[in-house]
mmCIF file of C-alpha atoms in Angstrom:
data_model
loop_
_atom_site.group_PDB
_atom_site.id
_atom_site.type_symbol
_atom_site.label_atom_id
_atom_site.label_comp_id
_atom_site.label_asym_id
_atom_site.label_seq_id
_atom_site.Cartn_x
_atom_site.Cartn_y
_atom_site.Cartn_z
ATOM 1 C CA MET E 943 47.390 46.526 262.579
ATOM 2 C CA THR E 944 50.531 48.132 264.811
ATOM 3 C CA ALA E 945 53.626 49.449 262.959
ATOM 4 C CA ARG E 946 55.727 47.078 264.775
ATOM 5 C CA LYS E 947 53.662 44.202 262.947
ATOM 6 C CA ILE E 948 53.471 45.826 259.491
ATOM 7 C CA LEU E 949 57.408 45.863 259.742
ATOM 8 C CA GLY E 950 57.392 42.421 260.616
ATOM 9 C CA VAL E 951 55.240 41.388 257.648
ATOM 10 C CA LEU E 952 57.775 43.563 255.329
ATOM 11 C CA LEU E 953 60.753 42.076 256.458
ATOM 12 C CA VAL E 954 59.472 38.661 255.713
ATOM 13 C CA LEU E 955 58.019 39.806 252.083
ATOM 14 C CA THR E 956 61.310 41.286 251.693
ATOM 15 C CA LEU E 957 63.486 38.226 252.574
ATOM 16 C CA ALA E 958 61.107 36.345 249.931
ATOM 17 C CA LEU E 959 60.795 33.508 252.836
ATOM 18 C CA PRO E 960 64.208 31.877 252.166
ATOM 19 C CA ALA E 961 63.789 28.916 254.471
ATOM 20 C CA ALA E 962 67.387 29.284 256.219
ATOM 21 C CA ALA E 963 67.307 33.395 256.355
ATOM 22 C CA ILE E 964 65.657 33.682 259.911
ATOM 23 C CA GLU E 965 65.428 30.109 262.071
ATOM 24 C CA ALA E 966 62.586 29.583 264.442
ATOM 25 C CA SER E 967 63.579 29.905 267.851
ATOM 26 C CA SER E 968 61.914 30.366 271.531
ATOM 27 C CA THR E 969 62.127 34.103 270.703
ATOM 28 C CA VAL E 970 61.555 34.139 266.785
ATOM 29 C CA ARG E 971 58.512 32.949 265.249
ATOM 30 C CA VAL E 972 58.471 32.557 261.181
ATOM 31 C CA THR E 973 55.200 32.358 259.585
ATOM 32 C CA PRO E 974 55.487 31.932 255.598
ATOM 33 C CA LEU E 975 53.234 34.166 253.788
ATOM 34 C CA LEU E 976 54.376 33.685 249.906
ATOM 35 C CA ARG E 977 57.166 31.779 248.104
ATOM 36 C CA THR E 978 56.902 31.725 244.626
ATOM 37 C CA ALA E 979 58.380 32.278 240.900
ATOM 38 C CA GLN E 980 55.560 33.513 239.258
ATOM 39 C CA SER E 981 52.760 36.148 239.514
ATOM 40 C CA TRP E 982 48.970 35.015 239.940
ATOM 41 C CA ASP E 983 48.380 34.848 236.406
ATOM 42 C CA GLY E 984 51.489 32.197 236.070
ATOM 43 C CA LYS E 985 53.835 34.199 234.423
ATOM 44 C CA PRO E 986 57.560 34.296 235.621
ATOM 45 C CA ILE E 987 58.505 36.794 238.068
ATOM 46 C CA ALA E 988 61.187 38.859 236.462
ATOM 47 C CA TYR E 989 63.301 41.783 237.949
ATOM 48 C CA PRO E 990 64.015 44.890 235.510
ATOM 49 C CA ALA E 991 67.640 45.287 234.428
ATOM 50 C CA GLY E 992 69.845 48.107 236.072
ATOM 51 C CA ALA E 993 69.905 50.105 239.300
ATOM 52 C CA GLY E 994 67.071 48.466 241.729
ATOM 53 C CA GLU E 995 64.680 50.417 243.934
ATOM 54 C CA ALA E 996 62.486 48.940 246.546
ATOM 55 C CA VAL E 997 59.331 50.864 247.461
ATOM 56 C CA MET E 998 56.844 49.946 250.068
ATOM 57 C CA LEU E 999 53.538 51.173 250.641
ATOM 58 C CA ILE E 1000 50.383 51.002 252.666
ATOM 59 C CA VAL E 1001 47.201 51.403 250.231
ATOM 60 C CA GLU E 1002 43.464 51.868 251.481
ATOM 61 C CA ILE E 1003 40.564 51.565 249.287
ATOM 62 C CA ALA E 1004 37.236 52.761 250.696
ATOM 63 C CA PRO E 1005 34.255 50.613 250.430
ATOM 64 C CA GLY E 1006 32.801 50.560 247.220
ATOM 65 C CA GLY E 1007 36.171 51.961 245.780
ATOM 66 C CA GLN E 1008 38.401 50.701 242.487
ATOM 67 C CA THR E 1009 41.505 51.098 241.880
ATOM 68 C CA GLY E 1010 40.781 51.753 238.140
ATOM 69 C CA TRP E 1011 42.211 49.733 235.481
ATOM 70 C CA HIS E 1012 45.919 49.818 235.593
ATOM 71 C CA GLU E 1013 49.102 48.068 235.216
ATOM 72 C CA HIS E 1014 52.325 47.435 236.874
ATOM 73 C CA GLY E 1015 55.672 47.236 234.698
ATOM 74 C CA VAL E 1016 57.773 45.824 237.748
ATOM 75 C CA PRO E 1017 57.054 42.982 240.176
ATOM 76 C CA SER E 1018 54.959 43.810 243.179
ATOM 77 C CA PHE E 1019 53.914 41.761 246.579
ATOM 78 C CA ALA E 1020 50.844 42.639 248.400
ATOM 79 C CA TYR E 1021 49.798 41.865 251.871
ATOM 80 C CA VAL E 1022 46.032 42.338 252.711
ATOM 81 C CA LEU E 1023 45.457 43.471 256.061
ATOM 82 C CA GLN E 1024 42.179 44.323 256.195
ATOM 83 C CA GLY E 1025 38.724 43.900 253.895
ATOM 84 C CA GLU E 1026 38.285 41.765 250.865
ATOM 85 C CA LEU E 1027 39.526 42.536 247.360
ATOM 86 C CA GLU E 1028 38.744 41.384 244.106
ATOM 87 C CA VAL E 1029 41.152 41.766 241.161
ATOM 88 C CA ARG E 1030 39.505 41.358 237.654
ATOM 89 C CA LEU E 1031 42.131 40.994 234.418
ATOM 90 C CA ALA E 1032 41.182 42.451 231.194
ATOM 91 C CA ASP E 1033 40.432 38.579 230.081
ATOM 92 C CA GLY E 1034 38.093 38.265 232.773
ATOM 93 C CA ARG E 1035 39.938 36.183 235.438
ATOM 94 C CA LYS E 1036 39.486 37.336 238.799
ATOM 95 C CA ASN E 1037 41.276 36.398 242.069
ATOM 96 C CA ARG E 1038 39.569 37.428 245.614
ATOM 97 C CA LEU E 1039 41.568 38.324 248.306
ATOM 98 C CA VAL E 1040 40.981 38.615 252.272
ATOM 99 C CA ALA E 1041 42.826 39.784 255.104
ATOM 100 C CA GLY E 1042 45.961 37.413 255.517
ATOM 101 C CA ASP E 1043 46.348 36.447 251.757
ATOM 102 C CA ALA E 1044 49.702 37.420 250.342
ATOM 103 C CA LEU E 1045 49.988 37.787 246.472
ATOM 104 C CA ALA E 1046 52.531 38.101 243.721
ATOM 105 C CA GLU E 1047 50.881 41.028 241.391
ATOM 106 C CA VAL E 1048 50.688 40.683 237.540
ATOM 107 C CA VAL E 1049 53.165 42.403 235.419
ATOM 108 C CA GLY E 1050 52.229 44.498 232.035
ATOM 109 C CA VAL E 1051 48.821 43.119 232.722
ATOM 110 C CA LEU E 1052 45.672 45.053 232.714
ATOM 111 C CA HIS E 1053 43.709 44.973 236.032
ATOM 112 C CA ASN E 1054 41.124 46.427 238.308
ATOM 113 C CA GLY E 1055 40.906 45.917 242.249
ATOM 114 C CA ARG E 1056 37.453 46.594 243.656
ATOM 115 C CA VAL E 1057 36.484 46.471 247.217
ATOM 116 C CA VAL E 1058 33.607 43.546 248.311
ATOM 117 C CA GLY E 1059 31.469 44.335 250.946
ATOM 118 C CA ASP E 1060 31.407 47.456 253.430
ATOM 119 C CA VAL E 1061 34.802 47.053 255.252
ATOM 120 C CA PRO E 1062 37.725 49.265 253.659
ATOM 121 C CA VAL E 1063 40.831 47.146 251.994
ATOM 122 C CA ARG E 1064 44.265 47.975 253.585
ATOM 123 C CA LEU E 1065 46.975 46.508 251.370
ATOM 124 C CA VAL E 1066 51.120 46.607 252.435
ATOM 125 C CA VAL E 1067 52.515 46.384 248.835
ATOM 126 C CA PHE E 1068 55.840 45.952 248.089
ATOM 127 C CA TYR E 1069 57.555 47.152 244.534
ATOM 128 C CA THR E 1070 60.648 45.806 243.362
ATOM 129 C CA ALA E 1071 61.210 48.425 241.025
ATOM 130 C CA GLY E 1072 64.053 49.800 238.584
ATOM 131 C CA GLU E 1073 65.224 53.295 239.698
ATOM 132 C CA GLY E 1074 63.042 56.193 238.560
ATOM 133 C CA ARG E 1075 60.366 53.530 236.735
ATOM 134 C CA PRO E 1076 56.757 54.294 237.263
ATOM 135 C CA LEU E 1077 55.251 51.605 239.779
ATOM 136 C CA THR E 1078 51.804 51.858 238.123
ATOM 137 C CA VAL E 1079 50.628 52.930 234.793
ATOM 138 C CA ALA E 1080 46.646 54.120 234.661
ATOM 139 C CA HIS E 1081 44.573 52.984 231.752
ATOM 140 C CA PRO E 1082 41.253 55.084 232.082
ATOM 141 C CA GLU E 1083 40.566 54.597 228.611
ATOM 142 C CA PHE E 1084 40.082 50.768 229.020
ATOM 143 C CA GLN E 1085 36.562 49.347 228.825
ATOM 144 C CA PRO E 1086 36.292 45.602 229.863
ATOM 145 C CA PRO E 1087 34.416 43.589 227.380
ATOM 146 C CA GLU E 1088 30.879 43.262 228.540
ATOM 147 C CA LYS E 1089 30.134 39.591 229.987
#
């Protein structure tokens, strides 16, 4: 995916998809990716108080790779550019994402992402953080219960 396409995706995510923000025309195509008031585990999205900070990243995970158990203290939103990713919560719930999927990530919930298959996963991730707050907190000590 070209940098121009990635920037287009980020623009749509940044605008949170309000219907009237960008009007479609003969030269502008608007493709909704995500519009939600809750993360994928059903909890309402809440932004941190204080000064805000927007952070956009491209995250790449190699085949066979995992993110490791971690949590986010701030809302984040992801768009899968390539590959297939399975995200598992500490309670065992799973969410499987493929290229073209968008997601409102869980906040304050331990989870791990792992690549499914032999294609690397590439994600565009947009964090709506509080200035100076960590985006991710690793929890290498966590061992999920055996199923």
